[in-house]
């Protein structure tokens, strides 16, 4: 099996990127990260990329969202990206962008979707009082944290949790869940049927 070519989009510290890169380096994932792109000039992820190509595409330097997304898509294509991996990328992508990579964009969200979409999902979970939250890897559509769900990992919410302590525990689950979901994509196991993802090899969702 060949290596799946990944393009990572990240806005922040980049721990999910690092977990993916480590899984590749350790031979757990038949993929390679061709390019890491951030939309924030000072994003922490830029200090983690080592010899992997990385750049900032700053929306402030573009006249419109359309032009910014065009630059993103052009860069990803320039590097031959087959799967776009959103790893803490804090922007909603339009249908125009998404159609460049149909069924080839993944996102991770720190809650069990469809509960608690949007910002501060971990704080939302603590404030609501749920006893279990977790993380979700899903295909991206034009909605916010919508799109067909691939994998979810539950994480207990403790009575003493704050948004921060819960976020730290969920993050550990995120790293493993993202790796698994990318591996499933890489091995051709995932099929999108309507709003659902089917695992082809098992014939179950
Ligand atoms: C993660 O919690 C991810 O689920 C959310 O943003 C955070 C990014 O963390 N979308 P990192 O930059 O990968 O460390």
PDB file of C-alpha atoms and ligand atoms in Angstrom:
ATOM      1  CA  UNK A   1       0.000   0.000   0.000  1.00  0.00           C
ATOM      2  CA  UNK A   2       1.345   3.455  -0.917  1.00  0.00           C
ATOM      3  CA  UNK A   3       1.682   6.332   1.442  1.00  0.00           C
ATOM      4  CA  UNK A   4      -1.326   8.586   1.766  1.00  0.00           C
ATOM      5  CA  UNK A   5      -0.280  12.207   1.243  1.00  0.00           C
ATOM      6  CA  UNK A   6      -1.578  14.413   4.041  1.00  0.00           C
ATOM      7  CA  UNK A   7      -1.944  18.168   4.242  1.00  0.00           C
ATOM      8  CA  UNK A   8      -2.423  19.459   7.787  1.00  0.00           C
ATOM      9  CA  UNK A   9      -4.283  22.696   8.510  1.00  0.00           C
ATOM     10  CA  UNK A  10      -3.776  24.000  12.051  1.00  0.00           C
ATOM     11  CA  UNK A  11      -4.276  27.319  13.828  1.00  0.00           C
ATOM     12  CA  UNK A  12      -2.680  26.638  17.205  1.00  0.00           C
ATOM     13  CA  UNK A  13      -0.242  24.608  19.246  1.00  0.00           C
ATOM     14  CA  UNK A  14      -0.270  21.544  16.980  1.00  0.00           C
ATOM     15  CA  UNK A  15      -0.412  18.580  19.353  1.00  0.00           C
ATOM     16  CA  UNK A  16      -2.694  16.654  16.999  1.00  0.00           C
ATOM     17  CA  UNK A  17      -0.307  17.299  14.125  1.00  0.00           C
ATOM     18  CA  UNK A  18       2.563  16.057  16.276  1.00  0.00           C
ATOM     19  CA  UNK A  19       0.697  12.885  17.237  1.00  0.00           C
ATOM     20  CA  UNK A  20       0.032  12.151  13.564  1.00  0.00           C
ATOM     21  CA  UNK A  21       3.645  12.824  12.634  1.00  0.00           C
ATOM     22  CA  UNK A  22       4.831  10.538  15.463  1.00  0.00           C
ATOM     23  CA  UNK A  23       2.523   7.745  14.338  1.00  0.00           C
ATOM     24  CA  UNK A  24       3.993   8.047  10.845  1.00  0.00           C
ATOM     25  CA  UNK A  25       7.571   8.118  12.135  1.00  0.00           C
ATOM     26  CA  UNK A  26       6.902   5.035  14.247  1.00  0.00           C
ATOM     27  CA  UNK A  27       5.504   3.152  11.251  1.00  0.00           C
ATOM     28  CA  UNK A  28       1.947   3.040  12.619  1.00  0.00           C
ATOM     29  CA  UNK A  29       0.457   5.050   9.763  1.00  0.00           C
ATOM     30  CA  UNK A  30       1.149   4.522   6.062  1.00  0.00           C
ATOM     31  CA  UNK A  31       1.102   8.223   5.275  1.00  0.00           C
ATOM     32  CA  UNK A  32       3.332  11.224   4.915  1.00  0.00           C
ATOM     33  CA  UNK A  33       2.731  14.832   5.868  1.00  0.00           C
ATOM     34  CA  UNK A  34       3.513  16.797   2.701  1.00  0.00           C
ATOM     35  CA  UNK A  35       2.679  20.253   4.054  1.00  0.00           C
ATOM     36  CA  UNK A  36       1.519  21.928   7.257  1.00  0.00           C
ATOM     37  CA  UNK A  37      -0.399  25.144   6.716  1.00  0.00           C
ATOM     38  CA  UNK A  38      -1.476  27.588   9.375  1.00  0.00           C
ATOM     39  CA  UNK A  39      -3.652  30.669   9.110  1.00  0.00           C
ATOM     40  CA  UNK A  40      -1.883  32.323  12.065  1.00  0.00           C
ATOM     41  CA  UNK A  41       1.661  33.680  11.627  1.00  0.00           C
ATOM     42  CA  UNK A  42       2.516  32.896  15.273  1.00  0.00           C
ATOM     43  CA  UNK A  43       0.894  29.470  15.538  1.00  0.00           C
ATOM     44  CA  UNK A  44       2.829  27.127  17.820  1.00  0.00           C
ATOM     45  CA  UNK A  45       2.563  24.351  15.260  1.00  0.00           C
ATOM     46  CA  UNK A  46       5.178  26.137  13.138  1.00  0.00           C
ATOM     47  CA  UNK A  47       7.813  25.388  15.763  1.00  0.00           C
ATOM     48  CA  UNK A  48       7.066  21.637  15.633  1.00  0.00           C
ATOM     49  CA  UNK A  49       7.377  20.861  11.947  1.00  0.00           C
ATOM     50  CA  UNK A  50      11.131  20.219  11.715  1.00  0.00           C
ATOM     51  CA  UNK A  51      12.014  19.249   8.161  1.00  0.00           C
ATOM     52  CA  UNK A  52       8.359  18.964   7.072  1.00  0.00           C
ATOM     53  CA  UNK A  53       7.362  21.810   4.743  1.00  0.00           C
ATOM     54  CA  UNK A  54       5.251  24.387   6.575  1.00  0.00           C
ATOM     55  CA  UNK A  55       3.874  27.804   5.815  1.00  0.00           C
ATOM     56  CA  UNK A  56       1.395  30.424   6.910  1.00  0.00           C
ATOM     57  CA  UNK A  57      -1.363  31.522   4.575  1.00  0.00           C
ATOM     58  CA  UNK A  58      -2.651  34.596   6.336  1.00  0.00           C
ATOM     59  CA  UNK A  59      -6.266  35.494   5.512  1.00  0.00           C
ATOM     60  CA  UNK A  60      -5.456  39.119   6.299  1.00  0.00           C
ATOM     61  CA  UNK A  61      -3.329  39.220   3.183  1.00  0.00           C
ATOM     62  CA  UNK A  62      -6.226  38.293   0.895  1.00  0.00           C
ATOM     63  CA  UNK A  63      -8.994  40.517  -0.391  1.00  0.00           C
ATOM     64  CA  UNK A  64     -11.733  37.954   0.276  1.00  0.00           C
ATOM     65  CA  UNK A  65     -12.435  34.617   1.916  1.00  0.00           C
ATOM     66  CA  UNK A  66     -12.687  33.179  -1.576  1.00  0.00           C
ATOM     67  CA  UNK A  67      -9.152  34.328  -2.456  1.00  0.00           C
ATOM     68  CA  UNK A  68      -7.798  32.997   0.851  1.00  0.00           C
ATOM     69  CA  UNK A  69      -9.397  29.597   0.312  1.00  0.00           C
ATOM     70  CA  UNK A  70      -8.147  29.532  -3.270  1.00  0.00           C
ATOM     71  CA  UNK A  71      -4.601  30.057  -1.983  1.00  0.00           C
ATOM     72  CA  UNK A  72      -5.101  27.242   0.535  1.00  0.00           C
ATOM     73  CA  UNK A  73      -6.413  24.863  -2.110  1.00  0.00           C
ATOM     74  CA  UNK A  74      -3.612  25.792  -4.532  1.00  0.00           C
ATOM     75  CA  UNK A  75      -0.951  25.112  -1.904  1.00  0.00           C
ATOM     76  CA  UNK A  76      -2.470  21.760  -0.931  1.00  0.00           C
ATOM     77  CA  UNK A  77      -2.635  20.732  -4.591  1.00  0.00           C
ATOM     78  CA  UNK A  78       0.922  21.932  -5.219  1.00  0.00           C
ATOM     79  CA  UNK A  79       2.024  19.404  -2.597  1.00  0.00           C
ATOM     80  CA  UNK A  80      -0.125  16.610  -4.033  1.00  0.00           C
ATOM     81  CA  UNK A  81      -2.297  16.361  -0.935  1.00  0.00           C
ATOM     82  CA  UNK A  82      -4.781  13.483  -1.008  1.00  0.00           C
ATOM     83  CA  UNK A  83      -6.308  13.955   2.450  1.00  0.00           C
ATOM     84  CA  UNK A  84      -6.747  17.322   4.173  1.00  0.00           C
ATOM     85  CA  UNK A  85      -6.521  16.968   7.958  1.00  0.00           C
ATOM     86  CA  UNK A  86      -7.923  19.798  10.062  1.00  0.00           C
ATOM     87  CA  UNK A  87      -6.069  19.751  13.366  1.00  0.00           C
ATOM     88  CA  UNK A  88      -7.312  22.664  15.431  1.00  0.00           C
ATOM     89  CA  UNK A  89      -7.999  24.773  12.340  1.00  0.00           C
ATOM     90  CA  UNK A  90     -10.266  27.536  13.595  1.00  0.00           C
ATOM     91  CA  UNK A  91     -12.080  28.446  10.389  1.00  0.00           C
ATOM     92  CA  UNK A  92     -15.219  27.242   8.687  1.00  0.00           C
ATOM     93  CA  UNK A  93     -14.451  26.212   5.129  1.00  0.00           C
ATOM     94  CA  UNK A  94     -16.941  27.065   2.401  1.00  0.00           C
ATOM     95  CA  UNK A  95     -18.497  24.615  -0.035  1.00  0.00           C
ATOM     96  CA  UNK A  96     -16.267  26.170  -2.719  1.00  0.00           C
ATOM     97  CA  UNK A  97     -13.151  25.017  -0.891  1.00  0.00           C
ATOM     98  CA  UNK A  98     -14.590  21.648   0.086  1.00  0.00           C
ATOM     99  CA  UNK A  99     -15.422  20.726  -3.495  1.00  0.00           C
ATOM    100  CA  UNK A 100     -11.695  20.740  -4.251  1.00  0.00           C
ATOM    101  CA  UNK A 101     -11.337  17.698  -1.966  1.00  0.00           C
ATOM    102  CA  UNK A 102     -14.662  15.847  -1.991  1.00  0.00           C
ATOM    103  CA  UNK A 103     -14.810  13.264   0.811  1.00  0.00           C
ATOM    104  CA  UNK A 104     -11.176  14.051   1.537  1.00  0.00           C
ATOM    105  CA  UNK A 105     -11.254  16.462   4.463  1.00  0.00           C
ATOM    106  CA  UNK A 106     -11.267  15.298   8.091  1.00  0.00           C
ATOM    107  CA  UNK A 107     -11.777  17.266  11.296  1.00  0.00           C
ATOM    108  CA  UNK A 108     -11.443  16.445  14.970  1.00  0.00           C
ATOM    109  CA  UNK A 109     -13.752  17.969  17.541  1.00  0.00           C
ATOM    110  CA  UNK A 110     -13.331  17.706  21.335  1.00  0.00           C
ATOM    111  CA  UNK A 111     -16.868  16.505  22.118  1.00  0.00           C
ATOM    112  CA  UNK A 112     -19.186  13.677  21.165  1.00  0.00           C
ATOM    113  CA  UNK A 113     -20.957  15.312  18.228  1.00  0.00           C
ATOM    114  CA  UNK A 114     -23.664  16.281  17.574  1.00  0.00           C
ATOM    115  CA  UNK A 115     -23.429  17.524  21.189  1.00  0.00           C
ATOM    116  CA  UNK A 116     -21.452  20.676  21.837  1.00  0.00           C
ATOM    117  CA  UNK A 117     -20.317  21.863  18.416  1.00  0.00           C
ATOM    118  CA  UNK A 118     -18.364  25.096  18.062  1.00  0.00           C
ATOM    119  CA  UNK A 119     -15.944  26.788  20.409  1.00  0.00           C
ATOM    120  CA  UNK A 120     -15.067  25.613  23.924  1.00  0.00           C
ATOM    121  CA  UNK A 121     -16.753  22.245  23.532  1.00  0.00           C
ATOM    122  CA  UNK A 122     -15.115  20.984  26.726  1.00  0.00           C
ATOM    123  CA  UNK A 123     -16.371  23.958  28.756  1.00  0.00           C
ATOM    124  CA  UNK A 124     -19.833  23.498  27.234  1.00  0.00           C
ATOM    125  CA  UNK A 125     -19.825  19.859  28.369  1.00  0.00           C
ATOM    126  CA  UNK A 126     -18.787  20.731  31.933  1.00  0.00           C
ATOM    127  CA  UNK A 127     -21.356  23.531  32.197  1.00  0.00           C
ATOM    128  CA  UNK A 128     -24.144  21.326  30.854  1.00  0.00           C
ATOM    129  CA  UNK A 129     -23.312  18.618  33.382  1.00  0.00           C
ATOM    130  CA  UNK A 130     -22.943  15.642  31.056  1.00  0.00           C
ATOM    131  CA  UNK A 131     -21.208  12.669  32.628  1.00  0.00           C
ATOM    132  CA  UNK A 132     -19.463  11.571  29.445  1.00  0.00           C
ATOM    133  CA  UNK A 133     -17.931  13.630  26.678  1.00  0.00           C
ATOM    134  CA  UNK A 134     -15.076  12.743  24.329  1.00  0.00           C
ATOM    135  CA  UNK A 135     -13.914  13.418  20.810  1.00  0.00           C
ATOM    136  CA  UNK A 136     -15.189  12.915  17.294  1.00  0.00           C
ATOM    137  CA  UNK A 137     -13.397  12.570  13.956  1.00  0.00           C
ATOM    138  CA  UNK A 138     -15.674  13.361  11.034  1.00  0.00           C
ATOM    139  CA  UNK A 139     -15.660  14.223   7.371  1.00  0.00           C
ATOM    140  CA  UNK A 140     -16.036  17.930   6.792  1.00  0.00           C
ATOM    141  CA  UNK A 141     -19.026  19.500   5.129  1.00  0.00           C
ATOM    142  CA  UNK A 142     -19.898  23.183   5.003  1.00  0.00           C
ATOM    143  CA  UNK A 143     -21.518  23.183   8.446  1.00  0.00           C
ATOM    144  CA  UNK A 144     -19.781  23.798  11.746  1.00  0.00           C
ATOM    145  CA  UNK A 145     -18.694  20.439  13.196  1.00  0.00           C
ATOM    146  CA  UNK A 146     -21.281  18.606  11.129  1.00  0.00           C
ATOM    147  CA  UNK A 147     -20.429  16.027   8.477  1.00  0.00           C
ATOM    148  CA  UNK A 148     -20.419  12.217   8.561  1.00  0.00           C
ATOM    149  CA  UNK A 149     -18.917  10.787  11.762  1.00  0.00           C
ATOM    150  CA  UNK A 150     -16.031   8.324  11.455  1.00  0.00           C
ATOM    151  CA  UNK A 151     -14.905   7.555  15.014  1.00  0.00           C
ATOM    152  CA  UNK A 152     -15.768   8.710  18.509  1.00  0.00           C
ATOM    153  CA  UNK A 153     -14.000   8.046  21.801  1.00  0.00           C
ATOM    154  CA  UNK A 154     -15.844   8.608  25.078  1.00  0.00           C
ATOM    155  CA  UNK A 155     -14.090  10.300  28.005  1.00  0.00           C
ATOM    156  CA  UNK A 156     -15.719  10.486  31.473  1.00  0.00           C
ATOM    157  CA  UNK A 157     -16.497  13.928  32.878  1.00  0.00           C
ATOM    158  CA  UNK A 158     -15.499  14.040  36.543  1.00  0.00           C
ATOM    159  CA  UNK A 159     -17.373  16.077  39.176  1.00  0.00           C
ATOM    160  CA  UNK A 160     -14.208  18.100  39.771  1.00  0.00           C
ATOM    161  CA  UNK A 161     -13.584  18.848  36.089  1.00  0.00           C
ATOM    162  CA  UNK A 162     -13.139  22.310  34.681  1.00  0.00           C
ATOM    163  CA  UNK A 163     -13.110  22.938  30.950  1.00  0.00           C
ATOM    164  CA  UNK A 164      -9.319  22.839  31.138  1.00  0.00           C
ATOM    165  CA  UNK A 165      -8.937  19.548  32.996  1.00  0.00           C
ATOM    166  CA  UNK A 166     -11.500  17.873  30.756  1.00  0.00           C
ATOM    167  CA  UNK A 167      -9.777  19.291  27.663  1.00  0.00           C
ATOM    168  CA  UNK A 168      -6.462  17.791  28.777  1.00  0.00           C
ATOM    169  CA  UNK A 169      -7.992  14.305  29.131  1.00  0.00           C
ATOM    170  CA  UNK A 170      -9.922  14.551  25.892  1.00  0.00           C
ATOM    171  CA  UNK A 171      -6.750  15.645  24.085  1.00  0.00           C
ATOM    172  CA  UNK A 172      -5.076  12.321  24.906  1.00  0.00           C
ATOM    173  CA  UNK A 173      -8.034  10.527  23.322  1.00  0.00           C
ATOM    174  CA  UNK A 174      -7.940  12.879  20.329  1.00  0.00           C
ATOM    175  CA  UNK A 175      -4.395  11.916  19.436  1.00  0.00           C
ATOM    176  CA  UNK A 176      -5.197   8.229  19.314  1.00  0.00           C
ATOM    177  CA  UNK A 177      -8.582   8.615  17.636  1.00  0.00           C
ATOM    178  CA  UNK A 178      -7.251  10.828  14.841  1.00  0.00           C
ATOM    179  CA  UNK A 179      -4.471   8.367  14.109  1.00  0.00           C
ATOM    180  CA  UNK A 180      -6.961   5.499  13.889  1.00  0.00           C
ATOM    181  CA  UNK A 181      -9.364   7.412  11.642  1.00  0.00           C
ATOM    182  CA  UNK A 182      -6.597   8.415   9.235  1.00  0.00           C
ATOM    183  CA  UNK A 183      -5.388   4.805   9.136  1.00  0.00           C
ATOM    184  CA  UNK A 184      -8.905   3.664   8.260  1.00  0.00           C
ATOM    185  CA  UNK A 185      -9.105   6.257   5.485  1.00  0.00           C
ATOM    186  CA  UNK A 186      -5.654   5.255   4.230  1.00  0.00           C
ATOM    187  CA  UNK A 187      -6.626   1.617   3.970  1.00  0.00           C
ATOM    188  CA  UNK A 188      -9.795   2.436   2.021  1.00  0.00           C
ATOM    189  CA  UNK A 189     -12.170   1.252   4.734  1.00  0.00           C
ATOM    190  CA  UNK A 190     -14.389   4.324   4.822  1.00  0.00           C
ATOM    191  CA  UNK A 191     -17.380   4.920   2.622  1.00  0.00           C
ATOM    192  CA  UNK A 192     -19.702   7.898   2.950  1.00  0.00           C
ATOM    193  CA  UNK A 193     -23.363   6.948   2.464  1.00  0.00           C
ATOM    194  CA  UNK A 194     -25.554   9.996   2.849  1.00  0.00           C
ATOM    195  CA  UNK A 195     -24.920  11.407   6.309  1.00  0.00           C
ATOM    196  CA  UNK A 196     -23.251   8.242   7.562  1.00  0.00           C
ATOM    197  CA  UNK A 197     -19.891   6.528   7.314  1.00  0.00           C
ATOM    198  CA  UNK A 198     -19.816   2.809   6.610  1.00  0.00           C
ATOM    199  CA  UNK A 199     -16.796   0.687   7.548  1.00  0.00           C
ATOM    200  CA  UNK A 200     -16.487  -1.382   4.388  1.00  0.00           C
ATOM    201  CA  UNK A 201     -14.443  -4.259   5.749  1.00  0.00           C
ATOM    202  CA  UNK A 202     -16.814  -5.002   8.574  1.00  0.00           C
ATOM    203  CA  UNK A 203     -20.070  -4.151   6.835  1.00  0.00           C
ATOM    204  CA  UNK A 204     -21.097  -2.184   9.901  1.00  0.00           C
ATOM    205  CA  UNK A 205     -21.071   1.425  10.940  1.00  0.00           C
TER     206      UNK A 205
HETATM  207  C1  LIG B   1      -8.107  20.197  19.769  1.00  0.00           C
HETATM  208  O1  LIG B   1      -8.756  20.066  21.006  1.00  0.00           O
HETATM  209  C2  LIG B   1      -9.067  19.981  18.634  1.00  0.00           C
HETATM  210  O2  LIG B   1     -10.021  19.025  18.907  1.00  0.00           O
HETATM  211  C3  LIG B   1      -9.703  21.336  18.514  1.00  0.00           C
HETATM  212  O3  LIG B   1      -8.651  22.242  18.702  1.00  0.00           O
HETATM  213  C4  LIG B   1      -7.652  21.636  19.520  1.00  0.00           C
HETATM  214  C5  LIG B   1      -6.364  21.691  18.770  1.00  0.00           C
HETATM  215  O4  LIG B   1      -5.290  21.257  19.561  1.00  0.00           O
HETATM  216  N1  LIG B   1     -10.410  21.464  17.255  1.00  0.00           N
HETATM  217  P1  LIG B   1      -3.845  21.075  18.922  1.00  0.00           P
HETATM  218  O5  LIG B   1      -3.488  22.392  18.225  1.00  0.00           O
HETATM  219  O6  LIG B   1      -3.902  19.938  17.958  1.00  0.00           O
HETATM  220  O7  LIG B   1      -2.945  20.806  20.088  1.00  0.00           O
END
